[in-house]
Amino acid sequence: RELTPRGVKDLSFKWIKMFTTVFNLDFFDYFARFYKLSLGAPGCISRLHVTNNGAHTWYTQIEGRRLFFLFAPQQTGNLNEEEGGPVDHLEGYAASVSSVDIFFPNPKRHAAFSKAQAQTVILQPGESLIVPSGWWHYAVHLEASVTLHHPFWALQNRARMSEELREAFIASKMPLELREMAARNISQLHEHIMEDDDDDSE
């Protein structure tokens, strides 16, 4: 949690701790999955997308510079959204992505993109960026760079935290009895999260 940018209220630590206790999982092993390093050569991009399950995301630049383009949720209609869903592995997926290449949009396929309005920021080493829930983002490594990023949930977006926890399991590979038990436990955790008005992590 010491990695969290100053001023950020992140309740993920507390709620994931509840989750791992209920399911008898190793907390630190599971929580570590929510921290990722992005290493990129100059010109490498991350596709225009929205972070899954309503998470906010913070990015902290460790080395080099990285350019971010941000689009508010209200711009979705101009971004040619493509939707995906969970798959039978734990490597991750993107639920909302765009086929638009923001530097070279196809004038026929992506005509609406001409109406999109972006905000831009260049992250320097030591600086952090908070991307709110539902915002689209696209990033370009301006030079060889390293970025630490972390999706998180707080009071504003806690209603979708249970969706993230549900994806910890590959339901299709679980026996019916275990699948039903997991679903009940997730529902109970969701209720606890929605009743939690404490905005400070434990």
PDB file of C-alpha atoms in Angstrom:
ATOM      1  CA  ARG A   1       0.000   0.000   0.000  1.00  0.00           C
ATOM      2  CA  GLU A   2       3.000   2.314   0.355  1.00  0.00           C
ATOM      3  CA  LEU A   3       3.091   2.374  -3.447  1.00  0.00           C
ATOM      4  CA  THR A   4      -0.309   4.077  -3.609  1.00  0.00           C
ATOM      5  CA  PRO A   5      -0.097   7.701  -4.802  1.00  0.00           C
ATOM      6  CA  ARG A   6      -0.723  10.305  -2.125  1.00  0.00           C
ATOM      7  CA  GLY A   7      -4.384  11.210  -1.663  1.00  0.00           C
ATOM      8  CA  VAL A   8      -5.777   8.042  -3.255  1.00  0.00           C
ATOM      9  CA  LYS A   9      -8.419   6.180  -1.227  1.00  0.00           C
ATOM     10  CA  ASP A  10      -8.019   2.509  -2.098  1.00  0.00           C
ATOM     11  CA  LEU A  11     -10.204   0.047  -0.203  1.00  0.00           C
ATOM     12  CA  SER A  12      -9.167  -2.919  -2.337  1.00  0.00           C
ATOM     13  CA  PHE A  13      -6.695  -4.067   0.307  1.00  0.00           C
ATOM     14  CA  LYS A  14      -9.410  -4.498   2.937  1.00  0.00           C
ATOM     15  CA  TRP A  15     -11.994  -6.083   0.653  1.00  0.00           C
ATOM     16  CA  ILE A  16      -9.548  -8.476  -0.994  1.00  0.00           C
ATOM     17  CA  LYS A  17      -8.350  -9.479   2.464  1.00  0.00           C
ATOM     18  CA  MET A  18     -11.960 -10.376   3.327  1.00  0.00           C
ATOM     19  CA  PHE A  19     -12.210 -12.362   0.100  1.00  0.00           C
ATOM     20  CA  THR A  20      -9.012 -14.359   0.643  1.00  0.00           C
ATOM     21  CA  THR A  21     -10.017 -15.116   4.227  1.00  0.00           C
ATOM     22  CA  VAL A  22     -13.401 -16.497   3.153  1.00  0.00           C
ATOM     23  CA  PHE A  23     -11.872 -18.645   0.389  1.00  0.00           C
ATOM     24  CA  ASN A  24      -8.728 -19.608   2.321  1.00  0.00           C
ATOM     25  CA  LEU A  25      -6.376 -18.092  -0.265  1.00  0.00           C
ATOM     26  CA  ASP A  26      -2.936 -16.620   0.265  1.00  0.00           C
ATOM     27  CA  PHE A  27      -3.635 -12.900   0.592  1.00  0.00           C
ATOM     28  CA  PHE A  28      -0.268 -11.549  -0.557  1.00  0.00           C
ATOM     29  CA  ASP A  29      -0.082 -13.934  -3.505  1.00  0.00           C
ATOM     30  CA  TYR A  30      -3.550 -12.934  -4.687  1.00  0.00           C
ATOM     31  CA  PHE A  31      -3.222  -9.204  -3.982  1.00  0.00           C
ATOM     32  CA  ALA A  32       0.070  -9.049  -5.886  1.00  0.00           C
ATOM     33  CA  ARG A  33      -1.838  -9.859  -9.067  1.00  0.00           C
ATOM     34  CA  PHE A  34      -3.327  -6.376  -8.978  1.00  0.00           C
ATOM     35  CA  TYR A  35       0.074  -4.729  -9.454  1.00  0.00           C
ATOM     36  CA  LYS A  36       1.674  -4.881 -12.892  1.00  0.00           C
ATOM     37  CA  LEU A  37       4.795  -3.447 -14.483  1.00  0.00           C
ATOM     38  CA  SER A  38       4.680  -2.266 -18.077  1.00  0.00           C
ATOM     39  CA  LEU A  39       8.025  -2.163 -19.864  1.00  0.00           C
ATOM     40  CA  GLY A  40       8.044  -0.597 -23.290  1.00  0.00           C
ATOM     41  CA  ALA A  41      10.394   0.483 -26.049  1.00  0.00           C
ATOM     42  CA  PRO A  42       9.872   3.841 -27.751  1.00  0.00           C
ATOM     43  CA  GLY A  43       6.681   3.782 -29.814  1.00  0.00           C
ATOM     44  CA  CYS A  44       5.041   0.841 -28.008  1.00  0.00           C
ATOM     45  CA  ILE A  45       1.350   1.451 -27.335  1.00  0.00           C
ATOM     46  CA  SER A  46      -1.439   0.125 -25.168  1.00  0.00           C
ATOM     47  CA  ARG A  47      -4.706  -0.200 -27.054  1.00  0.00           C
ATOM     48  CA  LEU A  48      -7.592   2.168 -26.294  1.00  0.00           C
ATOM     49  CA  HIS A  49      -9.594   0.447 -23.551  1.00  0.00           C
ATOM     50  CA  VAL A  50     -11.500   0.757 -20.269  1.00  0.00           C
ATOM     51  CA  THR A  51     -10.267  -1.021 -17.143  1.00  0.00           C
ATOM     52  CA  ASN A  52     -12.459  -4.040 -16.331  1.00  0.00           C
ATOM     53  CA  ASN A  53     -15.161  -4.227 -13.696  1.00  0.00           C
ATOM     54  CA  GLY A  54     -15.468  -0.512 -13.032  1.00  0.00           C
ATOM     55  CA  ALA A  55     -12.041  -0.182 -11.456  1.00  0.00           C
ATOM     56  CA  HIS A  56     -10.187   3.085 -11.056  1.00  0.00           C
ATOM     57  CA  THR A  57      -6.531   2.731 -12.074  1.00  0.00           C
ATOM     58  CA  TRP A  58      -3.404   4.565 -11.040  1.00  0.00           C
ATOM     59  CA  TYR A  59      -0.227   4.636 -13.093  1.00  0.00           C
ATOM     60  CA  THR A  60       3.139   5.615 -11.630  1.00  0.00           C
ATOM     61  CA  GLN A  61       6.022   6.276 -13.984  1.00  0.00           C
ATOM     62  CA  ILE A  62       9.291   4.728 -12.808  1.00  0.00           C
ATOM     63  CA  GLU A  63      11.586   5.340 -15.786  1.00  0.00           C
ATOM     64  CA  GLY A  64      11.228   7.183 -19.084  1.00  0.00           C
ATOM     65  CA  ARG A  65       8.215   9.128 -20.305  1.00  0.00           C
ATOM     66  CA  ARG A  66       4.795   7.855 -21.336  1.00  0.00           C
ATOM     67  CA  LEU A  67       2.029   9.754 -23.136  1.00  0.00           C
ATOM     68  CA  PHE A  68      -1.599   9.095 -22.170  1.00  0.00           C
ATOM     69  CA  PHE A  69      -4.782   9.975 -24.057  1.00  0.00           C
ATOM     70  CA  LEU A  70      -7.926   9.960 -21.905  1.00  0.00           C
ATOM     71  CA  PHE A  71     -11.551   9.938 -23.052  1.00  0.00           C
ATOM     72  CA  ALA A  72     -14.492  10.439 -20.680  1.00  0.00           C
ATOM     73  CA  PRO A  73     -17.227   7.775 -20.521  1.00  0.00           C
ATOM     74  CA  GLN A  74     -19.531  10.158 -22.412  1.00  0.00           C
ATOM     75  CA  GLN A  75     -17.229   9.734 -25.445  1.00  0.00           C
ATOM     76  CA  THR A  76     -17.934   5.991 -25.736  1.00  0.00           C
ATOM     77  CA  GLY A  77     -20.314   6.454 -28.658  1.00  0.00           C
ATOM     78  CA  ASN A  78     -17.493   8.007 -30.684  1.00  0.00           C
ATOM     79  CA  LEU A  79     -14.935   5.278 -29.962  1.00  0.00           C
ATOM     80  CA  ASN A  80     -16.281   2.177 -31.738  1.00  0.00           C
ATOM     81  CA  GLU A  81     -16.467   0.054 -28.599  1.00  0.00           C
ATOM     82  CA  GLU A  82     -15.943  -3.696 -28.886  1.00  0.00           C
ATOM     83  CA  GLU A  83     -16.980  -5.849 -25.935  1.00  0.00           C
ATOM     84  CA  GLY A  84     -15.391  -9.027 -24.620  1.00  0.00           C
ATOM     85  CA  GLY A  85     -15.972 -11.358 -21.703  1.00  0.00           C
ATOM     86  CA  PRO A  86     -14.165 -13.700 -19.323  1.00  0.00           C
ATOM     87  CA  VAL A  87     -12.405 -16.695 -20.836  1.00  0.00           C
ATOM     88  CA  ASP A  88     -11.329 -20.020 -19.368  1.00  0.00           C
ATOM     89  CA  HIS A  89      -7.947 -18.912 -18.089  1.00  0.00           C
ATOM     90  CA  LEU A  90      -6.657 -16.460 -15.503  1.00  0.00           C
ATOM     91  CA  GLU A  91      -4.384 -14.422 -17.775  1.00  0.00           C
ATOM     92  CA  GLY A  92      -6.833 -11.551 -18.033  1.00  0.00           C
ATOM     93  CA  TYR A  93      -8.964 -10.064 -20.783  1.00  0.00           C
ATOM     94  CA  ALA A  94     -10.340  -6.697 -21.844  1.00  0.00           C
ATOM     95  CA  ALA A  95     -14.092  -6.199 -21.524  1.00  0.00           C
ATOM     96  CA  SER A  96     -14.234  -2.891 -23.427  1.00  0.00           C
ATOM     97  CA  VAL A  97     -11.750  -2.019 -26.157  1.00  0.00           C
ATOM     98  CA  SER A  98     -11.775   0.195 -29.222  1.00  0.00           C
ATOM     99  CA  SER A  99     -10.651  -0.726 -32.720  1.00  0.00           C
ATOM    100  CA  VAL A 100      -9.680   2.903 -33.358  1.00  0.00           C
ATOM    101  CA  ASP A 101      -6.037   3.734 -34.012  1.00  0.00           C
ATOM    102  CA  ILE A 102      -6.203   7.240 -32.591  1.00  0.00           C
ATOM    103  CA  PHE A 103      -3.293   8.418 -34.784  1.00  0.00           C
ATOM    104  CA  PHE A 104      -4.648   6.900 -38.006  1.00  0.00           C
ATOM    105  CA  PRO A 105      -8.436   6.366 -37.624  1.00  0.00           C
ATOM    106  CA  ASN A 106     -10.214   4.776 -40.555  1.00  0.00           C
ATOM    107  CA  PRO A 107     -12.459   7.544 -41.948  1.00  0.00           C
ATOM    108  CA  LYS A 108     -15.129   5.038 -42.968  1.00  0.00           C
ATOM    109  CA  ARG A 109     -15.142   2.605 -40.054  1.00  0.00           C
ATOM    110  CA  HIS A 110     -14.395   5.228 -37.410  1.00  0.00           C
ATOM    111  CA  ALA A 111     -16.211   8.298 -38.713  1.00  0.00           C
ATOM    112  CA  ALA A 112     -17.591   9.149 -35.260  1.00  0.00           C
ATOM    113  CA  PHE A 113     -14.065   9.400 -33.849  1.00  0.00           C
ATOM    114  CA  SER A 114     -13.712  12.841 -35.439  1.00  0.00           C
ATOM    115  CA  LYS A 115     -16.143  14.068 -32.748  1.00  0.00           C
ATOM    116  CA  ALA A 116     -14.198  12.533 -29.842  1.00  0.00           C
ATOM    117  CA  GLN A 117     -12.479  14.846 -27.383  1.00  0.00           C
ATOM    118  CA  ALA A 118      -9.364  13.673 -25.579  1.00  0.00           C
ATOM    119  CA  GLN A 119      -7.328  14.907 -22.667  1.00  0.00           C
ATOM    120  CA  THR A 120      -3.588  14.245 -22.761  1.00  0.00           C
ATOM    121  CA  VAL A 121      -0.793  14.039 -20.232  1.00  0.00           C
ATOM    122  CA  ILE A 122       2.860  13.043 -20.344  1.00  0.00           C
ATOM    123  CA  LEU A 123       3.987  11.136 -17.266  1.00  0.00           C
ATOM    124  CA  GLN A 124       7.517  11.878 -16.133  1.00  0.00           C
ATOM    125  CA  PRO A 125       9.482   9.612 -13.763  1.00  0.00           C
ATOM    126  CA  GLY A 126       8.050   9.884 -10.244  1.00  0.00           C
ATOM    127  CA  GLU A 127       4.678  11.203 -11.424  1.00  0.00           C
ATOM    128  CA  SER A 128       1.337   9.406 -11.116  1.00  0.00           C
ATOM    129  CA  LEU A 129      -1.901   9.472 -13.084  1.00  0.00           C
ATOM    130  CA  ILE A 130      -5.313   8.419 -11.757  1.00  0.00           C
ATOM    131  CA  VAL A 131      -7.736   7.136 -14.399  1.00  0.00           C
ATOM    132  CA  PRO A 132     -11.292   7.155 -12.989  1.00  0.00           C
ATOM    133  CA  SER A 133     -13.712   4.270 -13.407  1.00  0.00           C
ATOM    134  CA  GLY A 134     -15.183   4.098 -16.900  1.00  0.00           C
ATOM    135  CA  TRP A 135     -12.629   6.343 -18.586  1.00  0.00           C
ATOM    136  CA  TRP A 136     -10.969   5.202 -21.807  1.00  0.00           C
ATOM    137  CA  HIS A 137      -7.195   5.395 -22.039  1.00  0.00           C
ATOM    138  CA  TYR A 138      -4.511   4.861 -24.654  1.00  0.00           C
ATOM    139  CA  ALA A 139      -0.802   5.163 -23.942  1.00  0.00           C
ATOM    140  CA  VAL A 140       2.416   5.518 -25.918  1.00  0.00           C
ATOM    141  CA  HIS A 141       5.938   4.970 -24.616  1.00  0.00           C
ATOM    142  CA  LEU A 142       7.843   8.058 -25.761  1.00  0.00           C
ATOM    143  CA  GLU A 143      11.124   6.421 -24.795  1.00  0.00           C
ATOM    144  CA  ALA A 144      12.224   3.220 -23.117  1.00  0.00           C
ATOM    145  CA  SER A 145      10.138   3.322 -19.969  1.00  0.00           C
ATOM    146  CA  VAL A 146       8.730   1.426 -17.009  1.00  0.00           C
ATOM    147  CA  THR A 147       5.291   2.036 -15.502  1.00  0.00           C
ATOM    148  CA  LEU A 148       3.668   0.503 -12.416  1.00  0.00           C
ATOM    149  CA  HIS A 149      -0.119   0.335 -12.530  1.00  0.00           C
ATOM    150  CA  HIS A 150      -2.823  -0.867 -10.185  1.00  0.00           C
ATOM    151  CA  PRO A 151      -6.619  -1.155 -10.619  1.00  0.00           C
ATOM    152  CA  PHE A 152      -8.497  -0.349  -7.413  1.00  0.00           C
ATOM    153  CA  TRP A 153     -11.928   0.095  -5.868  1.00  0.00           C
ATOM    154  CA  ALA A 154     -13.242   2.562  -3.300  1.00  0.00           C
ATOM    155  CA  LEU A 155     -16.644   3.766  -2.139  1.00  0.00           C
ATOM    156  CA  GLN A 156     -17.498   5.318  -5.499  1.00  0.00           C
ATOM    157  CA  ASN A 157     -17.119   2.106  -7.529  1.00  0.00           C
ATOM    158  CA  ARG A 158     -17.472  -0.602  -4.862  1.00  0.00           C
ATOM    159  CA  ALA A 159     -20.675  -1.970  -6.422  1.00  0.00           C
ATOM    160  CA  ARG A 160     -18.565  -3.694  -9.080  1.00  0.00           C
ATOM    161  CA  MET A 161     -15.861  -5.078  -6.807  1.00  0.00           C
ATOM    162  CA  SER A 162     -17.703  -8.397  -6.533  1.00  0.00           C
ATOM    163  CA  GLU A 163     -17.510  -8.800 -10.322  1.00  0.00           C
ATOM    164  CA  GLU A 164     -13.731  -8.711 -10.057  1.00  0.00           C
ATOM    165  CA  LEU A 165     -13.702 -11.202  -7.188  1.00  0.00           C
ATOM    166  CA  ARG A 166     -16.021 -13.546  -9.071  1.00  0.00           C
ATOM    167  CA  GLU A 167     -13.475 -13.781 -11.862  1.00  0.00           C
ATOM    168  CA  ALA A 168     -10.891 -15.240  -9.496  1.00  0.00           C
ATOM    169  CA  PHE A 169     -12.370 -18.624 -10.348  1.00  0.00           C
ATOM    170  CA  ILE A 170     -12.869 -20.395 -13.658  1.00  0.00           C
ATOM    171  CA  ALA A 171     -16.479 -21.351 -13.024  1.00  0.00           C
ATOM    172  CA  SER A 172     -16.745 -23.693 -15.995  1.00  0.00           C
ATOM    173  CA  LYS A 173     -14.048 -25.911 -14.481  1.00  0.00           C
ATOM    174  CA  MET A 174     -15.611 -26.081 -11.018  1.00  0.00           C
ATOM    175  CA  PRO A 175     -18.011 -28.813  -9.823  1.00  0.00           C
ATOM    176  CA  LEU A 176     -21.573 -27.527  -9.555  1.00  0.00           C
ATOM    177  CA  GLU A 177     -21.608 -27.739  -5.750  1.00  0.00           C
ATOM    178  CA  LEU A 178     -18.429 -25.670  -5.407  1.00  0.00           C
ATOM    179  CA  ARG A 179     -19.643 -23.192  -8.008  1.00  0.00           C
ATOM    180  CA  GLU A 180     -22.868 -22.618  -6.091  1.00  0.00           C
ATOM    181  CA  MET A 181     -21.017 -22.262  -2.775  1.00  0.00           C
ATOM    182  CA  ALA A 182     -18.606 -19.735  -4.310  1.00  0.00           C
ATOM    183  CA  ALA A 183     -21.514 -17.751  -5.724  1.00  0.00           C
ATOM    184  CA  ARG A 184     -23.187 -17.582  -2.294  1.00  0.00           C
ATOM    185  CA  ASN A 185     -19.975 -16.450  -0.619  1.00  0.00           C
ATOM    186  CA  ILE A 186     -19.375 -13.788  -3.275  1.00  0.00           C
ATOM    187  CA  SER A 187     -22.933 -12.501  -2.793  1.00  0.00           C
ATOM    188  CA  GLN A 188     -22.368 -12.224   0.957  1.00  0.00           C
ATOM    189  CA  LEU A 189     -19.081 -10.402   0.401  1.00  0.00           C
ATOM    190  CA  HIS A 190     -20.863  -8.016  -1.955  1.00  0.00           C
ATOM    191  CA  GLU A 191     -23.344  -7.184   0.793  1.00  0.00           C
ATOM    192  CA  HIS A 192     -20.528  -6.512   3.284  1.00  0.00           C
ATOM    193  CA  ILE A 193     -18.743  -4.284   0.773  1.00  0.00           C
ATOM    194  CA  MET A 194     -21.903  -2.294   0.035  1.00  0.00           C
ATOM    195  CA  GLU A 195     -22.487  -1.781   3.780  1.00  0.00           C
ATOM    196  CA  ASP A 196     -18.903  -0.652   4.421  1.00  0.00           C
ATOM    197  CA  ASP A 197     -18.810   3.129   4.898  1.00  0.00           C
ATOM    198  CA  ASP A 198     -15.272   3.225   6.226  1.00  0.00           C
ATOM    199  CA  ASP A 199     -13.174   5.133   3.709  1.00  0.00           C
ATOM    200  CA  ASP A 200      -9.860   4.211   5.343  1.00  0.00           C
ATOM    201  CA  SER A 201      -8.077   0.961   4.593  1.00  0.00           C
ATOM    202  CA  GLU A 202      -7.231  -1.252   7.502  1.00  0.00           C
TER     203      GLU A 202
END
